[in-house]
PDB file of C-alpha atoms in Angstrom:
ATOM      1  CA  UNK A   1      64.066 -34.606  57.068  1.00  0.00           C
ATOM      2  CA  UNK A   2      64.990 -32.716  54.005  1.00  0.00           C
ATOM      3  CA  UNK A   3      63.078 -32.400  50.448  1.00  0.00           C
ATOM      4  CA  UNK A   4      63.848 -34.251  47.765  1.00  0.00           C
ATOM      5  CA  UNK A   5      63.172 -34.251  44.126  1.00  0.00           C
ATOM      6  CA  UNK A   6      65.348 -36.313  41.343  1.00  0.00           C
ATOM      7  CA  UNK A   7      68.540 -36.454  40.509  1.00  0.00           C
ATOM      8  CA  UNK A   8      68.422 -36.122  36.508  1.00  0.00           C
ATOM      9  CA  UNK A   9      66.222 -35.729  34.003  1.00  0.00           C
ATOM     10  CA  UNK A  10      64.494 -38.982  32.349  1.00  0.00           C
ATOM     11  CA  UNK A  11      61.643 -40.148  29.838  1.00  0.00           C
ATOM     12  CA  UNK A  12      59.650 -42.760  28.620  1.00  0.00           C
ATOM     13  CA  UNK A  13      57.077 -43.474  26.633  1.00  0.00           C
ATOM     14  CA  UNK A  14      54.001 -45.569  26.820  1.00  0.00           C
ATOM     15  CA  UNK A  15      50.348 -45.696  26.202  1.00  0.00           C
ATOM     16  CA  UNK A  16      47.275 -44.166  27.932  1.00  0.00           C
ATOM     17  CA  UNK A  17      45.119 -46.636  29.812  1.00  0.00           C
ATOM     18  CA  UNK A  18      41.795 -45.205  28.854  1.00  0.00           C
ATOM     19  CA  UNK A  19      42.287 -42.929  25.637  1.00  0.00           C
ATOM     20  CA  UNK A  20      45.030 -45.553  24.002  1.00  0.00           C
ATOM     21  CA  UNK A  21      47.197 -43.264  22.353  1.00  0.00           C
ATOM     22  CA  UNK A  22      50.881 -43.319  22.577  1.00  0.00           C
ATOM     23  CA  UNK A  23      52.171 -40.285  25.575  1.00  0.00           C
ATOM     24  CA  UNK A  24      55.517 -39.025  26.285  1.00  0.00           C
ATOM     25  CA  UNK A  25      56.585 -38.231  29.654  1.00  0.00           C
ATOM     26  CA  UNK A  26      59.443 -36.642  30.532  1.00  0.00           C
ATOM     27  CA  UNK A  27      60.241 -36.126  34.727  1.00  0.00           C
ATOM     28  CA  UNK A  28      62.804 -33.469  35.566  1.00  0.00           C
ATOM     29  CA  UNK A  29      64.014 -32.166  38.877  1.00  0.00           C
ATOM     30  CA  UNK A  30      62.787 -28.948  40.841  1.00  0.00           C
ATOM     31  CA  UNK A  31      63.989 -26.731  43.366  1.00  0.00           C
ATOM     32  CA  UNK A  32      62.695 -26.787  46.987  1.00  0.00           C
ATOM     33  CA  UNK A  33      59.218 -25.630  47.457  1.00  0.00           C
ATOM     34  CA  UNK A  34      58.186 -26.284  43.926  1.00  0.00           C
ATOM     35  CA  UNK A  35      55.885 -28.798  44.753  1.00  0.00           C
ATOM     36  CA  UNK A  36      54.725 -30.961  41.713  1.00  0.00           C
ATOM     37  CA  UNK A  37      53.737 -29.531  38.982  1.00  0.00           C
ATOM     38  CA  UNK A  38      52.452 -31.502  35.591  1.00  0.00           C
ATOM     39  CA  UNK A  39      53.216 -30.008  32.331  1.00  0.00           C
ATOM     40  CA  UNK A  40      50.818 -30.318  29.383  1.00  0.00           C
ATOM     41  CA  UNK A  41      53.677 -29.717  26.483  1.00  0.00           C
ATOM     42  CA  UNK A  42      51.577 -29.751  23.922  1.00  0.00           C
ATOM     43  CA  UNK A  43      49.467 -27.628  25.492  1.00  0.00           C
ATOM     44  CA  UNK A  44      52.188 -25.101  27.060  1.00  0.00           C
ATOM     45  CA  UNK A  45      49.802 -25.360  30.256  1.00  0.00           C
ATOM     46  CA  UNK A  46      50.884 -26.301  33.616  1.00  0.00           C
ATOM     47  CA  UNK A  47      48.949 -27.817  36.604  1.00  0.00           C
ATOM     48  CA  UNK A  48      49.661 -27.928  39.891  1.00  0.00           C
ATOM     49  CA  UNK A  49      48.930 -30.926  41.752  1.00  0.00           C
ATOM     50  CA  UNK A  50      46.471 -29.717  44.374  1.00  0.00           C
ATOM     51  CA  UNK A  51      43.071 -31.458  45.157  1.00  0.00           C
ATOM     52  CA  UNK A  52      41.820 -27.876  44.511  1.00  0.00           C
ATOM     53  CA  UNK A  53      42.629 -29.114  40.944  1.00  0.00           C
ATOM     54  CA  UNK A  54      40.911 -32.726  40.813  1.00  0.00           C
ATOM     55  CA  UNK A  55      38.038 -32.228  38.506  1.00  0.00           C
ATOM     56  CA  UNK A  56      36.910 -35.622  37.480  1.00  0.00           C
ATOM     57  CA  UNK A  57      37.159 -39.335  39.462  1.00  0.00           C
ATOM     58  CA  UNK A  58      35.260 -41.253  37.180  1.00  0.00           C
ATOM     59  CA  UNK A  59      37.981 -44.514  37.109  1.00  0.00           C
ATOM     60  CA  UNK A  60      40.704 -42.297  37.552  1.00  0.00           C
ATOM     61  CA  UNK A  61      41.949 -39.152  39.073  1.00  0.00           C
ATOM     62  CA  UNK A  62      41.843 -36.161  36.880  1.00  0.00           C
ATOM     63  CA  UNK A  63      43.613 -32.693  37.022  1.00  0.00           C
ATOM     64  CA  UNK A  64      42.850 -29.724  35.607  1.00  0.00           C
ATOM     65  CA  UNK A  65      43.522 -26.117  34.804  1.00  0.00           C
ATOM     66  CA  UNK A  66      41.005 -24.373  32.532  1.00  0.00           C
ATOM     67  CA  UNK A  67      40.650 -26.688  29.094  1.00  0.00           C
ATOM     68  CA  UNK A  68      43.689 -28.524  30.160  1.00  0.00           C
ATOM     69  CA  UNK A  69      43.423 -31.693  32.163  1.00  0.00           C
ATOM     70  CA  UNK A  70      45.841 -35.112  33.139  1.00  0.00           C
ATOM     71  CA  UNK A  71      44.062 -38.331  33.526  1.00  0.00           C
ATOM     72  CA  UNK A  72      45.098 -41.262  36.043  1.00  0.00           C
ATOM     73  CA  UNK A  73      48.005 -39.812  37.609  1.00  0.00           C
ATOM     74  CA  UNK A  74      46.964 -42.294  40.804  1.00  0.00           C
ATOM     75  CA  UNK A  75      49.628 -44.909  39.749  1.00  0.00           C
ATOM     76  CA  UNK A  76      52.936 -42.002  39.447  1.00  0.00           C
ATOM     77  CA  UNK A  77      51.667 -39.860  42.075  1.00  0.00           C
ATOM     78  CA  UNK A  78      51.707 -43.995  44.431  1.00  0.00           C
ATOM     79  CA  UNK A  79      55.451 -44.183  43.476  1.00  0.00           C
ATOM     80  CA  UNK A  80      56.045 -40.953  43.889  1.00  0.00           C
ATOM     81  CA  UNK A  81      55.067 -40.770  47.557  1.00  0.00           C
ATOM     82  CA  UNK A  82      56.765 -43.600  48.616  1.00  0.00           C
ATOM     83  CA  UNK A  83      59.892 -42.424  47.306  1.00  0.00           C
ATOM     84  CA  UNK A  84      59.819 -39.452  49.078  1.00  0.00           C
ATOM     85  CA  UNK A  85      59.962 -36.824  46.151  1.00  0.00           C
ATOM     86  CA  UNK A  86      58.387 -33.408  47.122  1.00  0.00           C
ATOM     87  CA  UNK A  87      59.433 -31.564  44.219  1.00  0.00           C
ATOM     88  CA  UNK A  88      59.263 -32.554  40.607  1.00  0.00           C
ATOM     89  CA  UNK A  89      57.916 -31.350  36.958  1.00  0.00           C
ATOM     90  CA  UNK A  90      56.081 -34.304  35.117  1.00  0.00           C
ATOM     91  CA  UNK A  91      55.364 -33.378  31.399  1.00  0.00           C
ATOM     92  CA  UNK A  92      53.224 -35.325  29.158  1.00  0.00           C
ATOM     93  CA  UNK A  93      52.391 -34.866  25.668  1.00  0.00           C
ATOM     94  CA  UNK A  94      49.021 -35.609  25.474  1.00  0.00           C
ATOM     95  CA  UNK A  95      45.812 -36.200  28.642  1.00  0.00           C
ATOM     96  CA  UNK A  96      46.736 -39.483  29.753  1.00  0.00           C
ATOM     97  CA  UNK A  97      49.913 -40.652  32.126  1.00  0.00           C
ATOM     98  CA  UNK A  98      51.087 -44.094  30.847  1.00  0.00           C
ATOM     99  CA  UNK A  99      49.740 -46.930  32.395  1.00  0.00           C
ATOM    100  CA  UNK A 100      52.519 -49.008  32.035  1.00  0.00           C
ATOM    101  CA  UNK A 101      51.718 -52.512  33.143  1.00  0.00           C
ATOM    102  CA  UNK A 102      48.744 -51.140  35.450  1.00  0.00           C
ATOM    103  CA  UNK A 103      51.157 -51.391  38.562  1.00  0.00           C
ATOM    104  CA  UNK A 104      53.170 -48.650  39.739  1.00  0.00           C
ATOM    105  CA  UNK A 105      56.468 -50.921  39.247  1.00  0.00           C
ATOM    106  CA  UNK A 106      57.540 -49.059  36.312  1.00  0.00           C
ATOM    107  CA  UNK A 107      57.090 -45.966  37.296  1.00  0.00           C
ATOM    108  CA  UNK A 108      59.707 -47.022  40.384  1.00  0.00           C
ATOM    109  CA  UNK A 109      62.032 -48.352  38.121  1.00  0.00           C
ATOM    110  CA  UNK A 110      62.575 -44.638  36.076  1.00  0.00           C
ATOM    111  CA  UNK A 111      62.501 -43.247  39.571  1.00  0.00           C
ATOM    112  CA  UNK A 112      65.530 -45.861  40.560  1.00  0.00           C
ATOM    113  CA  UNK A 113      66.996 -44.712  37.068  1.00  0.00           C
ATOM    114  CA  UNK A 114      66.859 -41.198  38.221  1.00  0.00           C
ATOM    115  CA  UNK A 115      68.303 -41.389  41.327  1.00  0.00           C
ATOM    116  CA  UNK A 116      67.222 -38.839  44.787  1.00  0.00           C
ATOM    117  CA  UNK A 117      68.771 -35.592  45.145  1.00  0.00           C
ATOM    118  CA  UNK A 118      68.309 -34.072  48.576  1.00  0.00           C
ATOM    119  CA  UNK A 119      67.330 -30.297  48.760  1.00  0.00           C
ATOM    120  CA  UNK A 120      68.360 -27.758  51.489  1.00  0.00           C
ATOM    121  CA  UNK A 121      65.111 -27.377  53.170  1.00  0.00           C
ATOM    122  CA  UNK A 122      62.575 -29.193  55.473  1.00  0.00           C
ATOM    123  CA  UNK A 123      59.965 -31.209  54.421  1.00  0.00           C
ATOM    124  CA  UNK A 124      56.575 -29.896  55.694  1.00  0.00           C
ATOM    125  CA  UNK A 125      54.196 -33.134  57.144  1.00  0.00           C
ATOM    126  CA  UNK A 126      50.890 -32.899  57.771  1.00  0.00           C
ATOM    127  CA  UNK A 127      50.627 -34.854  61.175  1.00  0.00           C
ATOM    128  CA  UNK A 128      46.518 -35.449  61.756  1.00  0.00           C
ATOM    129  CA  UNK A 129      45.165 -34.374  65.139  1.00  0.00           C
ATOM    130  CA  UNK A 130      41.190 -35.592  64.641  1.00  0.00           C
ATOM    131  CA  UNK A 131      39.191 -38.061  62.903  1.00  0.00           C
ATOM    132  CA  UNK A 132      37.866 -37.266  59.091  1.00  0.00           C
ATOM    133  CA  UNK A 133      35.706 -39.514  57.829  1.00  0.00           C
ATOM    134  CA  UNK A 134      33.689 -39.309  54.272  1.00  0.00           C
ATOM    135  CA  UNK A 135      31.159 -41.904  53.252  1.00  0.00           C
ATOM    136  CA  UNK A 136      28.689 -43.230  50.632  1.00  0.00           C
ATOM    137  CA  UNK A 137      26.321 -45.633  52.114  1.00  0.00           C
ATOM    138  CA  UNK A 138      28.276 -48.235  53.799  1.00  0.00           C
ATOM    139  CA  UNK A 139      31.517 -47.063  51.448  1.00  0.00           C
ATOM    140  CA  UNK A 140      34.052 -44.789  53.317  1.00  0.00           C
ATOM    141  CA  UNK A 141      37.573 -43.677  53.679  1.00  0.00           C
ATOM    142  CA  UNK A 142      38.906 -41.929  57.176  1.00  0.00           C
ATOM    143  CA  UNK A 143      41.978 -40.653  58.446  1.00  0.00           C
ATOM    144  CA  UNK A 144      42.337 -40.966  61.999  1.00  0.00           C
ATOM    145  CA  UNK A 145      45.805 -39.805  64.471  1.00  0.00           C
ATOM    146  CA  UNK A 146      49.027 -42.596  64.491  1.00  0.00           C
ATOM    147  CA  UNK A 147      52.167 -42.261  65.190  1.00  0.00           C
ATOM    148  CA  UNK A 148      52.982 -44.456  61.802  1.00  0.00           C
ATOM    149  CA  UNK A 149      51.712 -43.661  58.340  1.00  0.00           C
ATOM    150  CA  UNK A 150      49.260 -46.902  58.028  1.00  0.00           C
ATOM    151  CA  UNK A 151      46.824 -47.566  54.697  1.00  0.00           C
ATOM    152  CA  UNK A 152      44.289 -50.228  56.114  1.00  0.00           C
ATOM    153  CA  UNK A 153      41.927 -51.149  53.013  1.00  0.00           C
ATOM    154  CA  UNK A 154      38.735 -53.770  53.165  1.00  0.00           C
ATOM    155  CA  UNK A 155      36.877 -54.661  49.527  1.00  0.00           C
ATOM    156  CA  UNK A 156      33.704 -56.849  49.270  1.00  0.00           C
ATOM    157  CA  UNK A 157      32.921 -57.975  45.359  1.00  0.00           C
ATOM    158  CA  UNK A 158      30.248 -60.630  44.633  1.00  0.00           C
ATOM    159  CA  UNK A 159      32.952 -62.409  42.117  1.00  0.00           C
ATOM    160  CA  UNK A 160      34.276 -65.727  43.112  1.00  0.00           C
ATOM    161  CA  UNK A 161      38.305 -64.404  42.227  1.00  0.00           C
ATOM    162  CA  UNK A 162      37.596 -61.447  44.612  1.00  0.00           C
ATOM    163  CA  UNK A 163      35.031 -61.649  47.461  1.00  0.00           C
ATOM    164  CA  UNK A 164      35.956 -59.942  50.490  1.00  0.00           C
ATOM    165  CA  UNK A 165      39.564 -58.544  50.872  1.00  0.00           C
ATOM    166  CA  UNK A 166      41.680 -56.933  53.327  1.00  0.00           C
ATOM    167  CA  UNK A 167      45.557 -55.270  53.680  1.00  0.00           C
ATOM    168  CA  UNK A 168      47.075 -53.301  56.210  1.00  0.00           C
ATOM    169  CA  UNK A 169      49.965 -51.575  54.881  1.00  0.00           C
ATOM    170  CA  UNK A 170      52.173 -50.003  57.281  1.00  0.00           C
ATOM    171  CA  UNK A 171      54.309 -47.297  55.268  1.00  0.00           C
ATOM    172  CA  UNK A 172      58.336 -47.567  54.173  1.00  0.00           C
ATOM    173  CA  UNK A 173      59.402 -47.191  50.895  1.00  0.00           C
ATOM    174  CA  UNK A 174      61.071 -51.090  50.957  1.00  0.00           C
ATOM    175  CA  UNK A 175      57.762 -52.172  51.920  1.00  0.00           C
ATOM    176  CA  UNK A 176      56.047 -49.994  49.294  1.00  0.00           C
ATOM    177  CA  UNK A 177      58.512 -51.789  46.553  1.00  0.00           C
ATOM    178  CA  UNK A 178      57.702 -55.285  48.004  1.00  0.00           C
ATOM    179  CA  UNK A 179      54.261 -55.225  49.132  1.00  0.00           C
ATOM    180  CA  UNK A 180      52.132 -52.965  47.101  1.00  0.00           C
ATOM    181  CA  UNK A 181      53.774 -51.506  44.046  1.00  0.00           C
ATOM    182  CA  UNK A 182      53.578 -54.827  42.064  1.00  0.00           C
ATOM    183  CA  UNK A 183      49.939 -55.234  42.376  1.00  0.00           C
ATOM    184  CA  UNK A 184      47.700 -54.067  39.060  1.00  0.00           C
ATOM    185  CA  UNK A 185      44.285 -52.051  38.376  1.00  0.00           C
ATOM    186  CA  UNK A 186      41.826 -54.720  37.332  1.00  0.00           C
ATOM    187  CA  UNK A 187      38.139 -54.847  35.693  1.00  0.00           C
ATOM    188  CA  UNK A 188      35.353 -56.908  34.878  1.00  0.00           C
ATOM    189  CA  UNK A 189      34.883 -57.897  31.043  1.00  0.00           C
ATOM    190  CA  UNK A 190      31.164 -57.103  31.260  1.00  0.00           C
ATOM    191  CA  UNK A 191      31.765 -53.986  31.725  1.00  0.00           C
ATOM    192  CA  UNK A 192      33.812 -52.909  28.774  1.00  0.00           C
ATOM    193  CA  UNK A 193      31.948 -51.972  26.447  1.00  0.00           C
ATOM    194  CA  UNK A 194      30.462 -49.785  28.431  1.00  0.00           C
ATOM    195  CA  UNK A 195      33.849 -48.033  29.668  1.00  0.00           C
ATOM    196  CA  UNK A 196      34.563 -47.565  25.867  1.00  0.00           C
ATOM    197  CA  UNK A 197      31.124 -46.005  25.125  1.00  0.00           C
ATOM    198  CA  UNK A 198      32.130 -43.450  27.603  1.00  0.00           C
ATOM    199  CA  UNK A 199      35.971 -42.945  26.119  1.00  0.00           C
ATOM    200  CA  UNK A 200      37.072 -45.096  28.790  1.00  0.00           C
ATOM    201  CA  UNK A 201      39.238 -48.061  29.058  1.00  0.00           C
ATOM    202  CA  UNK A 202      40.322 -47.942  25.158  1.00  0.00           C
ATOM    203  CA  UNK A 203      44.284 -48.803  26.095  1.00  0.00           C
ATOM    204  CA  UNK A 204      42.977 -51.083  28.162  1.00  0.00           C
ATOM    205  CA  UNK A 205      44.251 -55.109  27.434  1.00  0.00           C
ATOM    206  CA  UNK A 206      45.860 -58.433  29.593  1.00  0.00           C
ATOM    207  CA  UNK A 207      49.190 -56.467  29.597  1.00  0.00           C
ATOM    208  CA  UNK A 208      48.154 -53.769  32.018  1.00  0.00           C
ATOM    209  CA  UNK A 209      44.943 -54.909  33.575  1.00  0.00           C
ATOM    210  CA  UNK A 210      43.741 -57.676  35.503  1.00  0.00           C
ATOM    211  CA  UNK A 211      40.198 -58.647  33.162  1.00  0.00           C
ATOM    212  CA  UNK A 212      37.784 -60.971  35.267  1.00  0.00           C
ATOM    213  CA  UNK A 213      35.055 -62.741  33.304  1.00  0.00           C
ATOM    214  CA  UNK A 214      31.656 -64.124  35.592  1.00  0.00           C
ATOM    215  CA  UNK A 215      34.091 -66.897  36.758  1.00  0.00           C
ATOM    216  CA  UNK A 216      37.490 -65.659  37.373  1.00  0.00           C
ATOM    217  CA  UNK A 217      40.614 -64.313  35.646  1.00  0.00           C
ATOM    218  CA  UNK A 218      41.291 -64.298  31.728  1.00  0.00           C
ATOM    219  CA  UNK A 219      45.437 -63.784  32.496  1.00  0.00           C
ATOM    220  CA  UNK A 220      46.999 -66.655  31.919  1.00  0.00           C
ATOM    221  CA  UNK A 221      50.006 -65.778  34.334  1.00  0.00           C
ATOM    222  CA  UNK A 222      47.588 -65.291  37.405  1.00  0.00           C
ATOM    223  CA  UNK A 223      47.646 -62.687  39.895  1.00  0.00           C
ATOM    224  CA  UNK A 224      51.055 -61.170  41.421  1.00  0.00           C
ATOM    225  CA  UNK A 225      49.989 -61.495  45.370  1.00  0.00           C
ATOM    226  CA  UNK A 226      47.602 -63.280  47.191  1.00  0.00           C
ATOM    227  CA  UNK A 227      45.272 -60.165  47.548  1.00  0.00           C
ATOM    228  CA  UNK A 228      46.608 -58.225  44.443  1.00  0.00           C
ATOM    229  CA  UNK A 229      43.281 -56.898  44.412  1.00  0.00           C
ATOM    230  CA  UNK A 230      42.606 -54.750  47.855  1.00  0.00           C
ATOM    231  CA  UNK A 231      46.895 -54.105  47.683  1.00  0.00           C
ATOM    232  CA  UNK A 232      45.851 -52.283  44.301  1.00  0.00           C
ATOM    233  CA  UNK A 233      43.455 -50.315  46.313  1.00  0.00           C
ATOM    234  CA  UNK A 234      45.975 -49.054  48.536  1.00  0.00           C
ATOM    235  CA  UNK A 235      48.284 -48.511  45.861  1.00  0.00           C
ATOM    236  CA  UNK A 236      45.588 -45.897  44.450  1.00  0.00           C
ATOM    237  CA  UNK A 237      44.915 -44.418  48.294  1.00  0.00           C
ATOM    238  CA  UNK A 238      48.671 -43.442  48.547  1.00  0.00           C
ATOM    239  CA  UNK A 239      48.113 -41.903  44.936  1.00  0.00           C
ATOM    240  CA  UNK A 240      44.880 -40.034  45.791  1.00  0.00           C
ATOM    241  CA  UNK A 241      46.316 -38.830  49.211  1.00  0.00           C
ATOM    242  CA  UNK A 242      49.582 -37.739  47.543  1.00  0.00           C
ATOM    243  CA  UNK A 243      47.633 -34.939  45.955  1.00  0.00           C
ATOM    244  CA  UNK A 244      47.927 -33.091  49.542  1.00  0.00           C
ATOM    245  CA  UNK A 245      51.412 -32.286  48.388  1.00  0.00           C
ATOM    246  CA  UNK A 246      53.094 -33.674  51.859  1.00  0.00           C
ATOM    247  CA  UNK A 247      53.615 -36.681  53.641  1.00  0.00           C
ATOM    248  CA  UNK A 248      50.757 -37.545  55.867  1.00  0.00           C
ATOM    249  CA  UNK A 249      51.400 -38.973  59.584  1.00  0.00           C
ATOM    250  CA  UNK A 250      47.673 -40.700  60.025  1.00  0.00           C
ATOM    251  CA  UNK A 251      46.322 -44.073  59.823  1.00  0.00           C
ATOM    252  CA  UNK A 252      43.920 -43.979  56.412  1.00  0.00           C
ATOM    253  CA  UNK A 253      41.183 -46.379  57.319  1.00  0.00           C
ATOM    254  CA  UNK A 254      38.764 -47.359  54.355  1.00  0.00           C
ATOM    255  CA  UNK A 255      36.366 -49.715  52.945  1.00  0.00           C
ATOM    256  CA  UNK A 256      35.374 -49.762  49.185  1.00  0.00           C
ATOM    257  CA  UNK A 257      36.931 -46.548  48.921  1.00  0.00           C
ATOM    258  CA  UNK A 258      37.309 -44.999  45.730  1.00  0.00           C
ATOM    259  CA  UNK A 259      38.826 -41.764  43.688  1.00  0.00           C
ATOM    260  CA  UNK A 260      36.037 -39.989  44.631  1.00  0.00           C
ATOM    261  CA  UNK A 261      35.890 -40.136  47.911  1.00  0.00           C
ATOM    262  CA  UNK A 262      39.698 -40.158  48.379  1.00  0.00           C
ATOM    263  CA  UNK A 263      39.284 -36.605  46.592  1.00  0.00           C
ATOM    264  CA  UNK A 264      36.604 -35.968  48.718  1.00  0.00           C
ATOM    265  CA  UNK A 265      38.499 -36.768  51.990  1.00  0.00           C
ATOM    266  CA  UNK A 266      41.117 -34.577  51.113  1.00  0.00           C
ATOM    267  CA  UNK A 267      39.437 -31.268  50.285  1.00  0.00           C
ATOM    268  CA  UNK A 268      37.593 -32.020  54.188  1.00  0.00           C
ATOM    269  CA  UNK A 269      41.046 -32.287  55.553  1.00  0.00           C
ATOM    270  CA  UNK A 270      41.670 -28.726  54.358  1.00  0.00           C
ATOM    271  CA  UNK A 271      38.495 -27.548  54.893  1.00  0.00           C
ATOM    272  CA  UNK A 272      39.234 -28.237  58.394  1.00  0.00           C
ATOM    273  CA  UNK A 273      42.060 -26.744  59.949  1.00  0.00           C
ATOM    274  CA  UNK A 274      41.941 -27.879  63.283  1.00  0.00           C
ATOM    275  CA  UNK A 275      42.285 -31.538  62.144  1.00  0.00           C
ATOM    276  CA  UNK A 276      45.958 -31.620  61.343  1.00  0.00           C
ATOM    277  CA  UNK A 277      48.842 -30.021  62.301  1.00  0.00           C
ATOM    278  CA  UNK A 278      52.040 -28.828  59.175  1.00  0.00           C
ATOM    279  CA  UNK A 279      54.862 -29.902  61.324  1.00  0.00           C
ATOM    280  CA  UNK A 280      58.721 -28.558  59.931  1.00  0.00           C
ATOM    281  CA  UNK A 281      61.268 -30.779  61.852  1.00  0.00           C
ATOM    282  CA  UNK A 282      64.603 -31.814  61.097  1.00  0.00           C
ATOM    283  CA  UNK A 283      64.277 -35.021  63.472  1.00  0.00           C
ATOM    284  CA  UNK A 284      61.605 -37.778  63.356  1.00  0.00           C
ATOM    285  CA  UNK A 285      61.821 -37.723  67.069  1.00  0.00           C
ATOM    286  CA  UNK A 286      60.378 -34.533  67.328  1.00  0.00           C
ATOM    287  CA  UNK A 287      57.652 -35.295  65.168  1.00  0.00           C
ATOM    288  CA  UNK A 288      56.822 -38.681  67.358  1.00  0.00           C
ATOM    289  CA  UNK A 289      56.596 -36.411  70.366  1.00  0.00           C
ATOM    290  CA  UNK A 290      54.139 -34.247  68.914  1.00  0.00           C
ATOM    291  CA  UNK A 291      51.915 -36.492  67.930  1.00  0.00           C
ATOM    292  CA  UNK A 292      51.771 -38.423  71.154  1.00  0.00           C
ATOM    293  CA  UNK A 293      50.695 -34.632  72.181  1.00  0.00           C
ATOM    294  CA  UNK A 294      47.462 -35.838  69.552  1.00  0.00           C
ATOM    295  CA  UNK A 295      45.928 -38.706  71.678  1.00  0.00           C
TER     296      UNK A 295
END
């Protein structure tokens, strides 16, 4: 199991989902044990992806590094997981990664484009040995010991397109492609002018966002999967959780979870030490065996 990163540099250019101004973004390939690192060029500031450096969750996940920050990297940072990339340099011209269509299908697509390069060295994966569970109320996300890398979500809204949702997502990048990378961020029209009182939700529009009125959905082409709503959730989770840096081997258990507490949950895991276990294997075998070792 070696690290990867990208095979050539490649760019787009699209439009932030709650600033609305046009970014560039250029990707470009880095040597093993680079990590990711994004790139303010406009700025000449760069920011390591670390939840050390999560400084905001309000609607989206936000890095930063002094004055410098990246807004709603959640939907990249999804794809980026599930194709395996451990190394990479994202630069963006502005505080916003493009939203694209809301999904993280685009972002797939450039990563198709440029292609997997593997790197002579192991991947590190942090294989969980213990529970670790944050909450809010009756809200929570967990990580518990699996042998399989499993994202199990559960959603109640009071809204008659929504109501109460679950997915269990058992992790492969196929399944990531077919399953969970179509499915889009979404809001509720009653709440808009209230996002862009705050500077939020200005790029916002039918073309990247699923908009619910009080009676259902104001797209005309109608939702992309039967519960495009909770798959969206986990397509955020595997965003949020991505910020460790590794591929986790743990079952991520939540319901209504959200940035926060996905940030949350993964400062605890650091925190503590005893709960997981950086494993540095050239064979999956190996790695099975050890965590059998877990339960």
């Amino acid at each position: 199991m070696k690290q990867r990163t990208i095979a050539k540099k490649v760019e787009l250019v699209g439009i932030g989902l709650h600033k609305g101004v046009p970014v560039k973004m250029v990707l470009e390939p880095l040597e093993a044990d680079s990590g990711i690192v994004f790139y303010r060029s406009d700025l000449g500031v760069s920011i390591p992806m670390c939840p050390q450096n999560v400084t905001n969750t309000m609607m989206a996940t936000v890095l930063s590094k002094g004055e410098a920050k990246i807004s709603t990297i959640e939907h990249l940072m999804s794809a980026v997981y599930a194709y395996g990339i451990d190394n990479l340099k994202i630069s963006v011209d502005n505080e916003e990664i493009p939203i694209m269509d809301g999904s993280s299908i685009g972002y797939c697509m450039i990563l198709d484009e440029a292609g997997i390069r593997v790197l002579d060295a192991n991947r590190k994966i942090m294989a969980i040995k213990k529970p670790i569970e944050v909450k809010d109320g009756d809200k929570f996300v967990r990580i518990e010991p699996s042998q399989q890398t499993i994202f199990d979500f559960s959603i109640d809204f009071a809204h008659p397109a929504i109501r109460q949702q679950s997915y269990k997502f058992v992790f492969s990048k196929q399944g990531y492609k077919e399953e969970i990378a179509r499915a889009r961020t979404f809001g509720f029209l009653q709440d808009v002018n209230y996002l862009r009182s705050q500077g939020l939700g200005l790029g916002g529009s039918l073309n990247n966002c699923i908009v619910l009125d009080e009676n259902g959905i104001l797209n005309k082409e109608g939702l992309r999967y039967k519960e495009e709503f909770v798959r969206h959730k986990i397509l955020d989770a595997i965003g949020d959780m991505a910020i460790l840096g590794m591929p986790l081997l743990g079952s991520y258990v939540s319901f209504a979870g959200s940035h926060k507490l996905n940030s949350l949950l993964t400062k605890k895991i650091l925190e503590e030490v005893d709960a997981y276990e950086l494993v540095e294997e050239t064979e999956e075998v190996a790695i099975m065996e050890l965590v059998k070792e877990f339960e």
